[in-house]
Amino acid sequence: AQKVTQAQTEISVVEKEDVTLDCVYETRDTTYYLFWYKQPPSGELVFLIRRNSFDEQNEISGRYSWNFQKSTSSFNFTITASQVVDSAVYFCALSEGMDSSYKLIFGSGTRLLVRP
Amino acid sequence: EPEVTQTPSHQVTQMGQEVILRCVPISNHLYFYWYRQILGQKVEFLVSFYNNEISEKSEIFDDQFSVERPDGSNFTLKIRSTKLEDSAMYFCASSEIPPYQPQHFGDGTRLSIL
């Protein structure tokens, strides 16, 4: 069965520290898609990145980077030089290729607190 | 940039009453979704809608729930007889071609059942 696990419920760092948010997924599909969403205190869900199962290239976007490793079923997210504005709940999500609705299966989220 | 719009932002309703949550998806999107998030918990899938019909619904989406796309723009979620446990944030999402294009979420409707 499909599942997304974010074992870190809450992380607290001081501004400018680097922080990595872990995501481990389970799926029987060979084609699947992984996502990260950010939920700031205002409550909306903001799309950050999408990765498909055939593309294991890591990606860097400014201070954000993502490490996708199929061998360990992980899709980790690193914020470099964290800022107070990065404080939010971050959700990892999975969409399976055989699922005709392409629904998102979310992890339980990691709350990141960046202290000044 | 186009966005998904949800109204109202907050709805307070007495238990047993009907409630309709409204969403205007992004105009060229074809797939529509409702999710809910009970306070402090993860986001859970409720229902997906494509080509004017439900493509999938979760166990949460029982007979008390229904969805409609009454005109070309709105997408509504109706709860017929609300229960205390329906209190949650409800998110509407839409996508042009999932999963190649991501689902874009509205800001949510906070539903409080008294």
Tab-separated table of C-alpha atoms in Angstrom:
chain	number	residue	atom	x	y	z
A	1	ALA	CA	0.000	0.000	0.000
A	2	GLN	CA	1.118	3.548	-0.574
A	3	LYS	CA	2.438	5.544	2.320
A	4	VAL	CA	4.545	8.597	3.055
A	5	THR	CA	6.450	8.886	6.304
A	6	GLN	CA	7.910	12.063	7.710
A	7	ALA	CA	9.457	10.894	10.936
A	8	GLN	CA	10.482	14.353	12.127
A	9	THR	CA	7.420	15.983	13.633
A	10	GLU	CA	9.160	19.197	14.604
A	11	ILE	CA	12.588	20.719	13.995
A	12	SER	CA	13.921	23.891	15.549
A	13	VAL	CA	17.014	25.620	14.190
A	14	VAL	CA	18.687	28.971	14.531
A	15	GLU	CA	18.695	31.254	11.521
A	16	LYS	CA	21.436	30.545	9.008
A	17	GLU	CA	21.701	26.898	9.970
A	18	ASP	CA	21.162	24.270	7.293
A	19	VAL	CA	18.294	21.862	7.876
A	20	THR	CA	17.205	18.644	6.167
A	21	LEU	CA	13.644	17.363	6.207
A	22	ASP	CA	13.306	13.631	5.682
A	23	CYS	CA	10.685	11.856	3.595
A	24	VAL	CA	10.383	8.117	3.056
A	25	TYR	CA	7.733	6.657	0.790
A	26	GLU	CA	6.238	3.274	0.002
A	27	THR	CA	4.631	2.297	-3.263
A	28	ARG	CA	4.256	-0.778	-5.449
A	29	ASP	CA	4.124	1.277	-8.631
A	30	THR	CA	7.220	1.642	-10.751
A	31	THR	CA	5.967	5.012	-11.975
A	32	TYR	CA	5.207	7.549	-9.310
A	33	TYR	CA	5.634	11.198	-8.495
A	34	LEU	CA	6.857	12.922	-5.383
A	35	PHE	CA	6.079	16.420	-4.226
A	36	TRP	CA	6.933	18.858	-1.487
A	37	TYR	CA	4.444	21.438	-0.288
A	38	LYS	CA	4.930	24.223	2.236
A	39	GLN	CA	2.196	25.331	4.642
A	40	PRO	CA	3.115	28.648	6.270
A	41	PRO	CA	1.314	29.859	9.407
A	42	SER	CA	-1.317	31.520	7.217
A	43	GLY	CA	-2.477	28.015	6.271
A	44	GLU	CA	-2.300	27.795	2.501
A	45	LEU	CA	-0.497	24.954	0.724
A	46	VAL	CA	2.265	26.096	-1.588
A	47	PHE	CA	3.767	23.768	-4.181
A	48	LEU	CA	7.564	23.588	-4.055
A	49	ILE	CA	8.752	20.755	-6.287
A	50	ARG	CA	7.704	17.666	-8.255
A	51	ARG	CA	9.896	14.680	-9.087
A	52	ASN	CA	9.063	11.567	-11.107
A	53	SER	CA	10.413	8.117	-10.379
A	54	PHE	CA	12.566	8.054	-13.496
A	55	ASP	CA	14.443	11.200	-12.653
A	56	GLU	CA	16.880	10.753	-9.806
A	57	GLN	CA	18.781	13.927	-10.490
A	58	ASN	CA	19.079	16.070	-7.447
A	59	GLU	CA	17.788	19.579	-7.799
A	60	ILE	CA	18.839	22.897	-6.372
A	61	SER	CA	16.716	26.008	-6.432
A	62	GLY	CA	18.266	28.891	-4.579
A	63	ARG	CA	18.560	27.877	-0.923
A	64	TYR	CA	16.446	24.752	-1.488
A	65	SER	CA	17.734	21.398	-2.645
A	66	TRP	CA	16.182	17.976	-2.983
A	67	ASN	CA	17.848	14.565	-2.791
A	68	PHE	CA	15.856	11.743	-4.398
A	69	GLN	CA	17.180	8.219	-3.812
A	70	LYS	CA	15.135	5.297	-5.109
A	71	SER	CA	17.420	2.793	-3.409
A	72	THR	CA	16.291	4.040	-0.009
A	73	SER	CA	12.826	5.284	-1.104
A	74	SER	CA	13.657	8.729	0.162
A	75	PHE	CA	13.072	12.239	-1.107
A	76	ASN	CA	14.745	14.590	1.345
A	77	PHE	CA	14.581	18.370	1.329
A	78	THR	CA	17.386	20.625	2.495
A	79	ILE	CA	17.183	24.320	3.242
A	80	THR	CA	20.566	26.019	3.271
A	81	ALA	CA	21.138	29.096	5.438
A	82	SER	CA	17.624	28.964	6.866
A	83	GLN	CA	15.631	32.141	7.427
A	84	VAL	CA	12.794	32.983	9.785
A	85	VAL	CA	10.429	33.092	6.790
A	86	ASP	CA	11.128	29.402	6.217
A	87	SER	CA	9.164	28.610	9.378
A	88	ALA	CA	6.266	26.473	8.224
A	89	VAL	CA	4.968	22.935	8.070
A	90	TYR	CA	6.451	21.029	5.152
A	91	PHE	CA	4.572	18.124	3.600
A	92	CYS	CA	5.961	15.430	1.363
A	93	ALA	CA	3.399	13.782	-0.930
A	94	LEU	CA	3.173	10.854	-3.343
A	95	SER	CA	1.066	10.318	-6.460
A	96	GLU	CA	1.049	6.901	-8.096
A	97	GLY	CA	1.178	6.380	-11.828
A	98	MET	CA	-1.453	3.623	-11.813
A	99	ASP	CA	-3.874	5.789	-9.881
A	100	SER	CA	-6.290	7.244	-12.384
A	101	SER	CA	-7.270	10.062	-10.078
A	102	TYR	CA	-3.645	11.085	-9.401
A	103	LYS	CA	-4.584	11.949	-5.857
A	104	LEU	CA	-1.873	13.106	-3.469
A	105	ILE	CA	-1.011	10.991	-0.455
A	106	PHE	CA	0.532	13.233	2.145
A	107	GLY	CA	2.936	12.565	4.951
A	108	SER	CA	2.124	13.885	8.391
A	109	GLY	CA	4.316	16.929	7.892
A	110	THR	CA	7.364	18.374	9.601
A	111	ARG	CA	7.002	21.632	11.460
A	112	LEU	CA	10.112	23.754	10.989
A	113	LEU	CA	10.767	26.611	13.371
A	114	VAL	CA	13.607	28.949	12.451
A	115	ARG	CA	14.589	31.154	15.371
A	116	PRO	CA	16.310	34.495	14.895
B	1	GLU	CA	-0.484	34.124	-11.733
B	2	PRO	CA	-3.850	32.325	-11.813
B	3	GLU	CA	-4.930	30.789	-8.553
B	4	VAL	CA	-7.574	28.577	-6.996
B	5	THR	CA	-10.135	30.605	-5.056
B	6	GLN	CA	-12.158	29.258	-2.157
B	7	THR	CA	-15.092	30.837	-0.346
B	8	PRO	CA	-15.862	31.391	2.417
B	9	SER	CA	-12.555	31.477	4.266
B	10	HIS	CA	-14.317	30.504	7.487
B	11	GLN	CA	-17.720	28.880	7.939
B	12	VAL	CA	-19.370	28.301	11.306
B	13	THR	CA	-22.363	25.973	11.250
B	14	GLN	CA	-24.591	24.215	13.741
B	15	MET	CA	-24.338	20.439	13.853
B	16	GLY	CA	-26.885	18.825	11.572
B	17	GLN	CA	-26.991	21.732	9.146
B	18	GLU	CA	-26.048	21.548	5.515
B	19	VAL	CA	-22.986	23.422	4.323
B	20	ILE	CA	-21.657	24.177	0.855
B	21	LEU	CA	-18.023	25.024	0.302
B	22	ARG	CA	-17.191	26.755	-2.947
B	23	CYS	CA	-14.138	26.708	-5.147
B	24	VAL	CA	-13.183	28.320	-8.421
B	25	PRO	CA	-10.375	26.247	-9.939
B	26	ILE	CA	-7.821	27.625	-12.355
B	27	SER	CA	-9.613	28.113	-15.654
B	28	ASN	CA	-7.782	25.693	-17.965
B	29	HIS	CA	-7.496	22.933	-15.383
B	30	LEU	CA	-9.358	19.668	-15.906
B	31	TYR	CA	-8.876	17.743	-12.680
B	32	PHE	CA	-10.399	18.891	-9.414
B	33	TYR	CA	-9.945	17.690	-5.862
B	34	TRP	CA	-11.107	18.202	-2.334
B	35	TYR	CA	-8.855	17.475	0.629
B	36	ARG	CA	-9.334	18.090	4.295
B	37	GLN	CA	-6.980	18.753	7.180
B	38	ILE	CA	-8.137	18.281	10.739
B	39	LEU	CA	-6.315	20.747	12.979
B	40	GLY	CA	-2.699	19.737	13.485
B	41	GLN	CA	-2.972	16.646	11.305
B	42	LYS	CA	-2.017	15.702	7.794
B	43	VAL	CA	-3.867	16.585	4.639
B	44	GLU	CA	-6.264	13.805	3.588
B	45	PHE	CA	-7.758	13.128	0.174
B	46	LEU	CA	-11.542	13.271	-0.047
B	47	VAL	CA	-12.549	13.144	-3.700
B	48	SER	CA	-11.328	13.687	-7.238
B	49	PHE	CA	-13.449	14.910	-10.139
B	50	TYR	CA	-12.743	14.718	-13.842
B	51	ASN	CA	-14.910	14.955	-16.951
B	52	ASN	CA	-17.951	15.880	-14.873
B	53	GLU	CA	-17.861	12.859	-12.661
B	54	ILE	CA	-16.180	11.546	-9.552
B	55	SER	CA	-13.066	9.572	-10.479
B	56	GLU	CA	-12.246	8.459	-6.970
B	57	LYS	CA	-13.451	9.020	-3.421
B	58	SER	CA	-11.964	8.098	-0.084
B	59	GLU	CA	-13.580	6.293	2.827
B	60	ILE	CA	-14.151	9.675	4.450
B	61	PHE	CA	-16.359	10.735	1.540
B	62	ASP	CA	-19.544	8.995	2.648
B	63	ASP	CA	-23.158	9.606	1.656
B	64	GLN	CA	-23.198	12.898	3.541
B	65	PHE	CA	-20.768	14.382	1.040
B	66	SER	CA	-21.360	15.365	-2.550
B	67	VAL	CA	-19.553	17.409	-5.177
B	68	GLU	CA	-20.820	19.377	-8.140
B	69	ARG	CA	-19.520	21.458	-10.970
B	70	PRO	CA	-22.730	23.358	-11.633
B	71	ASP	CA	-21.440	25.751	-14.290
B	72	GLY	CA	-18.123	25.928	-16.087
B	73	SER	CA	-16.237	27.539	-13.268
B	74	ASN	CA	-17.405	26.568	-9.788
B	75	PHE	CA	-16.650	23.335	-7.990
B	76	THR	CA	-18.584	22.769	-4.771
B	77	LEU	CA	-18.426	20.394	-1.834
B	78	LYS	CA	-21.671	19.847	0.062
B	79	ILE	CA	-21.987	18.227	3.454
B	80	ARG	CA	-25.641	17.367	4.005
B	81	SER	CA	-25.866	16.978	7.771
B	82	THR	CA	-22.715	18.160	9.458
B	83	LYS	CA	-21.161	16.402	12.439
B	84	LEU	CA	-18.719	17.720	15.005
B	85	GLU	CA	-15.957	15.625	13.450
B	86	ASP	CA	-16.402	17.436	10.129
B	87	SER	CA	-14.648	20.426	11.680
B	88	ALA	CA	-11.492	20.862	9.615
B	89	MET	CA	-9.801	22.944	6.959
B	90	TYR	CA	-11.067	21.963	3.522
B	91	PHE	CA	-8.804	22.531	0.563
B	92	CYS	CA	-9.784	22.590	-3.074
B	93	ALA	CA	-7.095	21.810	-5.639
B	94	SER	CA	-6.909	21.695	-9.401
B	95	SER	CA	-4.445	20.507	-11.988
B	96	GLU	CA	-4.148	20.771	-15.738
B	97	ILE	CA	-2.555	17.390	-16.349
B	98	PRO	CA	-1.739	15.575	-13.115
B	99	PRO	CA	0.757	14.414	-12.111
B	100	TYR	CA	2.876	16.070	-14.799
B	101	GLN	CA	1.545	19.371	-13.610
B	102	PRO	CA	1.232	19.837	-9.856
B	103	GLN	CA	-2.014	20.331	-8.035
B	104	HIS	CA	-2.508	23.937	-7.046
B	105	PHE	CA	-4.368	24.512	-3.821
B	106	GLY	CA	-6.728	27.217	-2.685
B	107	ASP	CA	-6.251	28.934	0.650
B	108	GLY	CA	-8.805	26.639	2.258
B	109	THR	CA	-12.114	27.006	4.075
B	110	ARG	CA	-12.012	26.529	7.814
B	111	LEU	CA	-15.235	24.750	8.783
B	112	SER	CA	-16.246	24.898	12.432
B	113	ILE	CA	-19.192	22.794	13.563
B	114	LEU	CA	-20.829	23.812	16.827
